[in-house]
PDB file of C-alpha atoms in Angstrom:
ATOM      1  CA  MET A   1       0.044   0.054   0.053  1.00 43.00           C
ATOM      2  CA  ARG A   2       1.466   3.526  -1.133  1.00 44.00           C
ATOM      3  CA  THR A   3       1.687   6.253   1.353  1.00 44.00           C
ATOM      4  CA  SER A   4      -1.316   8.391  -0.299  1.00 44.00           C
ATOM      5  CA  ASP A   5      -3.514   4.997   0.045  1.00 45.00           C
ATOM      6  CA  LYS A   6      -2.884   4.939   3.376  1.00 45.00           C
ATOM      7  CA  GLN A   7      -3.231   8.791   4.256  1.00 45.00           C
ATOM      8  CA  ARG A   8      -6.754   8.099   2.304  1.00 45.00           C
ATOM      9  CA  GLU A   9      -7.564   5.206   4.391  1.00 50.00           C
ATOM     10  CA  GLY A  10      -7.107   7.408   7.590  1.00 52.00           C
ATOM     11  CA  SER A  11      -8.662  10.343   6.824  1.00 62.00           C
ATOM     12  CA  SER A  12     -11.677   8.143   5.900  1.00 88.00           C
ATOM     13  CA  ALA A  13     -11.335   6.176   9.178  1.00 87.00           C
ATOM     14  CA  GLU A  14     -11.197   9.568  10.637  1.00 90.00           C
ATOM     15  CA  GLN A  15     -14.020  10.900   8.964  1.00 92.00           C
ATOM     16  CA  ARG A  16     -16.173   7.707   9.921  1.00 93.00           C
ATOM     17  CA  PHE A  17     -15.281   8.311  13.968  1.00 93.00           C
ATOM     18  CA  ARG A  18     -16.317  11.757  13.177  1.00 94.00           C
ATOM     19  CA  ASP A  19     -19.989  11.060  11.977  1.00 94.00           C
ATOM     20  CA  ALA A  20     -20.072   8.459  14.290  1.00 93.00           C
ATOM     21  CA  PHE A  21     -19.521  11.116  17.535  1.00 91.00           C
ATOM     22  CA  GLU A  22     -21.739  13.583  15.660  1.00 93.00           C
ATOM     23  CA  ARG A  23     -24.760  11.069  15.583  1.00 93.00           C
ATOM     24  CA  LEU A  24     -23.877  10.483  19.021  1.00 88.00           C
ATOM     25  CA  LYS A  25     -23.950  13.866  20.199  1.00 88.00           C
ATOM     26  CA  LEU A  26     -27.306  14.308  18.569  1.00 87.00           C
ATOM     27  CA  GLY A  27     -28.491  11.144  20.126  1.00 84.00           C
ATOM     28  CA  VAL A  28     -29.369   9.019  16.753  1.00 89.00           C
ATOM     29  CA  PRO A  29     -27.057   6.691  16.061  1.00 90.00           C
ATOM     30  CA  GLN A  30     -27.164   4.089  13.843  1.00 91.00           C
ATOM     31  CA  VAL A  31     -25.363   1.000  14.719  1.00 90.00           C
ATOM     32  CA  LEU A  32     -26.038   1.016  18.511  1.00 89.00           C
ATOM     33  CA  PRO A  33     -29.191   1.528  20.039  1.00 86.00           C
ATOM     34  CA  LYS A  34     -31.050   5.538  20.921  1.00 83.00           C
ATOM     35  CA  GLY A  35     -29.725   6.686  24.534  1.00 78.00           C
ATOM     36  CA  THR A  36     -26.339   5.172  24.048  1.00 83.00           C
ATOM     37  CA  PRO A  37     -23.828   7.797  26.108  1.00 84.00           C
ATOM     38  CA  VAL A  38     -20.858   9.159  24.242  1.00 88.00           C
ATOM     39  CA  SER A  39     -17.489   7.154  25.142  1.00 88.00           C
ATOM     40  CA  GLN A  40     -14.497   6.389  22.877  1.00 91.00           C
ATOM     41  CA  ASN A  41     -15.274   2.877  22.746  1.00 92.00           C
ATOM     42  CA  ASN A  42     -18.471   3.337  21.412  1.00 92.00           C
ATOM     43  CA  VAL A  43     -17.810   6.115  18.875  1.00 94.00           C
ATOM     44  CA  ALA A  44     -15.543   3.204  17.292  1.00 94.00           C
ATOM     45  CA  LYS A  45     -18.803   0.879  17.615  1.00 93.00           C
ATOM     46  CA  GLU A  46     -21.173   3.360  15.726  1.00 92.00           C
ATOM     47  CA  ALA A  47     -18.325   3.709  13.258  1.00 93.00           C
ATOM     48  CA  GLY A  48     -18.457  -0.254  12.674  1.00 92.00           C
ATOM     49  CA  CYS A  49     -15.014  -0.643  13.738  1.00 91.00           C
ATOM     50  CA  ASP A  50     -13.052  -2.269  16.652  1.00 91.00           C
ATOM     51  CA  PRO A  51     -13.124  -0.377  19.789  1.00 89.00           C
ATOM     52  CA  SER A  52      -9.604  -0.883  19.723  1.00 90.00           C
ATOM     53  CA  ALA A  53      -9.167   1.226  16.168  1.00 89.00           C
ATOM     54  CA  LEU A  54     -10.045   4.014  17.549  1.00 90.00           C
ATOM     55  CA  ARG A  55      -6.314   5.083  19.204  1.00 89.00           C
ATOM     56  CA  LYS A  56      -4.722   7.752  20.472  1.00 89.00           C
ATOM     57  CA  SER A  57      -1.826   7.386  18.867  1.00 91.00           C
ATOM     58  CA  ARG A  58      -3.386   6.677  15.429  1.00 91.00           C
ATOM     59  CA  PHE A  59      -6.436   9.724  15.965  1.00 92.00           C
ATOM     60  CA  PRO A  60      -4.975  11.764  18.376  1.00 92.00           C
ATOM     61  CA  LEU A  61      -7.654  15.271  17.751  1.00 93.00           C
ATOM     62  CA  VAL A  62     -10.606  12.656  17.711  1.00 93.00           C
ATOM     63  CA  VAL A  63      -9.572  10.886  20.630  1.00 93.00           C
ATOM     64  CA  LEU A  64      -9.199  14.556  22.450  1.00 93.00           C
ATOM     65  CA  GLU A  65     -12.332  16.086  20.789  1.00 93.00           C
ATOM     66  CA  ILE A  66     -14.070  12.971  22.397  1.00 92.00           C
ATOM     67  CA  GLN A  67     -12.572  13.068  26.034  1.00 92.00           C
ATOM     68  CA  GLU A  68     -13.287  16.685  25.978  1.00 92.00           C
ATOM     69  CA  TRP A  69     -16.920  16.163  25.271  1.00 89.00           C
ATOM     70  CA  VAL A  70     -17.502  13.903  27.858  1.00 88.00           C
ATOM     71  CA  GLU A  71     -15.846  15.569  30.081  1.00 88.00           C
ATOM     72  CA  THR A  72     -17.744  18.909  29.775  1.00 88.00           C
ATOM     73  CA  HIS A  73     -20.960  16.573  29.488  1.00 82.00           C
ATOM     74  CA  LYS A  74     -20.614  14.255  32.699  1.00 80.00           C
ATOM     75  CA  GLY A  75     -23.728  15.068  34.396  1.00 71.00           C
ATOM     76  CA  GLU A  76     -26.056  15.214  31.100  1.00 68.00           C
ATOM     77  CA  GLN A  77     -25.699  11.896  29.674  1.00 66.00           C
ATOM     78  CA  PRO A  78     -27.967   9.543  30.801  1.00 65.00           C
ATOM     79  CA  PRO A  79     -26.314   6.278  32.883  1.00 66.00           C
ATOM     80  CA  SER A  80     -25.012   3.598  30.683  1.00 68.00           C
ATOM     81  CA  VAL A  81     -27.052   0.021  30.173  1.00 73.00           C
ATOM     82  CA  ARG A  82     -24.464  -1.502  32.579  1.00 75.00           C
ATOM     83  CA  GLN A  83     -24.609   1.269  35.363  1.00 77.00           C
ATOM     84  CA  ARG A  84     -28.372   0.972  35.400  1.00 80.00           C
ATOM     85  CA  LEU A  85     -28.174  -2.541  35.519  1.00 85.00           C
ATOM     86  CA  LEU A  86     -25.449  -2.478  38.142  1.00 85.00           C
ATOM     87  CA  LYS A  87     -27.997  -0.081  40.522  1.00 85.00           C
ATOM     88  CA  LYS A  88     -30.639  -2.080  39.910  1.00 86.00           C
ATOM     89  CA  ARG A  89     -28.658  -5.013  41.352  1.00 88.00           C
ATOM     90  CA  GLY A  90     -27.300  -3.150  44.173  1.00 87.00           C
ATOM     91  CA  LYS A  91     -30.540  -2.149  44.896  1.00 88.00           C
ATOM     92  CA  ASN A  92     -32.216  -5.959  44.708  1.00 87.00           C
ATOM     93  CA  ARG A  93     -29.055  -6.935  47.215  1.00 87.00           C
ATOM     94  CA  ASP A  94     -30.508  -4.525  49.516  1.00 88.00           C
ATOM     95  CA  LEU A  95     -33.478  -5.668  49.555  1.00 88.00           C
ATOM     96  CA  ARG A  96     -32.670  -9.036  49.711  1.00 89.00           C
ATOM     97  CA  GLU A  97     -30.724  -7.698  52.780  1.00 92.00           C
ATOM     98  CA  THR A  98     -33.446  -6.100  54.194  1.00 91.00           C
ATOM     99  CA  ILE A  99     -35.717  -9.041  53.710  1.00 93.00           C
ATOM    100  CA  SER A 100     -33.572 -11.526  55.267  1.00 93.00           C
ATOM    101  CA  ASP A 101     -33.068  -8.979  58.231  1.00 93.00           C
ATOM    102  CA  LEU A 102     -36.827  -8.652  58.482  1.00 94.00           C
ATOM    103  CA  LYS A 103     -37.141 -12.526  58.314  1.00 96.00           C
ATOM    104  CA  LYS A 104     -34.906 -12.813  61.265  1.00 96.00           C
ATOM    105  CA  GLN A 105     -36.402 -10.056  63.258  1.00 96.00           C
ATOM    106  CA  ARG A 106     -39.930 -12.177  62.579  1.00 97.00           C
ATOM    107  CA  ASP A 107     -38.523 -14.884  63.836  1.00 96.00           C
ATOM    108  CA  ALA A 108     -37.182 -13.544  67.154  1.00 96.00           C
ATOM    109  CA  ALA A 109     -39.913 -12.144  67.673  1.00 97.00           C
ATOM    110  CA  VAL A 110     -42.263 -15.059  66.838  1.00 97.00           C
ATOM    111  CA  GLY A 111     -39.844 -17.216  69.361  1.00 96.00           C
ATOM    112  CA  LYS A 112     -40.269 -14.342  72.272  1.00 97.00           C
ATOM    113  CA  LEU A 113     -43.851 -14.897  71.876  1.00 97.00           C
ATOM    114  CA  ALA A 114     -44.025 -18.384  72.580  1.00 96.00           C
ATOM    115  CA  ASP A 115     -42.024 -18.097  75.205  1.00 97.00           C
ATOM    116  CA  ALA A 116     -44.259 -15.606  76.452  1.00 97.00           C
ATOM    117  CA  GLY A 117     -47.209 -17.731  76.067  1.00 96.00           C
ATOM    118  CA  LEU A 118     -45.588 -20.979  77.624  1.00 96.00           C
ATOM    119  CA  ARG A 119     -44.524 -18.763  80.756  1.00 97.00           C
ATOM    120  CA  ILE A 120     -47.405 -17.498  81.218  1.00 97.00           C
ATOM    121  CA  VAL A 121     -49.343 -20.850  80.863  1.00 97.00           C
ATOM    122  CA  GLU A 122     -46.329 -22.139  83.785  1.00 97.00           C
ATOM    123  CA  LEU A 123     -47.288 -19.177  85.930  1.00 97.00           C
ATOM    124  CA  THR A 124     -51.169 -19.718  85.784  1.00 96.00           C
ATOM    125  CA  GLU A 125     -50.573 -23.253  86.914  1.00 97.00           C
ATOM    126  CA  ARG A 126     -48.004 -22.142  89.389  1.00 96.00           C
ATOM    127  CA  LEU A 127     -50.794 -19.544  90.885  1.00 95.00           C
ATOM    128  CA  ALA A 128     -54.112 -21.862  90.345  1.00 94.00           C
ATOM    129  CA  ASP A 129     -51.783 -24.641  92.637  1.00 94.00           C
ATOM    130  CA  ALA A 130     -50.958 -22.074  95.302  1.00 93.00           C
ATOM    131  CA  GLN A 131     -54.736 -21.051  95.763  1.00 91.00           C
ATOM    132  CA  ALA A 132     -55.230 -24.621  96.113  1.00 90.00           C
ATOM    133  CA  ARG A 133     -52.927 -24.711  99.010  1.00 91.00           C
ATOM    134  CA  LEU A 134     -53.994 -21.347 100.195  1.00 89.00           C
ATOM    135  CA  ASP A 135     -57.709 -22.923 100.357  1.00 86.00           C
ATOM    136  CA  GLU A 136     -56.982 -26.038 102.013  1.00 87.00           C
ATOM    137  CA  LEU A 137     -54.634 -24.254 104.906  1.00 87.00           C
ATOM    138  CA  GLN A 138     -57.506 -21.317 105.157  1.00 85.00           C
ATOM    139  CA  PRO A 139     -60.483 -21.645 104.015  1.00 70.00           C
ATOM    140  CA  ARG A 140     -62.332 -19.206 102.700  1.00 69.00           C
ATOM    141  CA  ALA A 141     -65.516 -17.529 104.850  1.00 69.00           C
ATOM    142  CA  PRO A 142     -68.863 -18.114 103.544  1.00 68.00           C
ATOM    143  CA  VAL A 143     -70.318 -15.264 101.713  1.00 67.00           C
ATOM    144  CA  LEU A 144     -73.563 -13.837 103.784  1.00 71.00           C
ATOM    145  CA  LYS A 145     -76.125 -12.395 101.518  1.00 72.00           C
ATOM    146  CA  LEU A 146     -78.412 -10.026 102.738  1.00 75.00           C
ATOM    147  CA  SER A 147     -81.969 -11.137 102.024  1.00 72.00           C
ATOM    148  CA  ASP A 148     -84.108  -8.600 101.226  1.00 59.00           C
TER     149      ASP A 148
END
């Protein structure tokens, strides 16, 4: 391949990257799904290339423009699908941990309630036994009714 052919190939590749960059900035990608955030890898993918094809050593101005744009529009871009998925997984993990903690608390409360119920039955029986012994030792005086 001659030098002029390489130059033309490089400039056409650079133009494809620039076009892909513009489409992603405008939110109208042709290859990637809509809403895909602008990144160096996504620009390469949108241009129909492997992400490793868009190297700083070969296309320093394009890469610099992408990096500057990403830096200045950091808060404006919606989170990527991967970031949303990771956030959702984290939330689900938190919910599973909360559910697990609540189940442990419920089980502990049910155990305490069962123990308390058993203790109430034991104390009621002891009270009945003590009342029976007291009645044996000290009979109750009959209740007198006043007649009309």
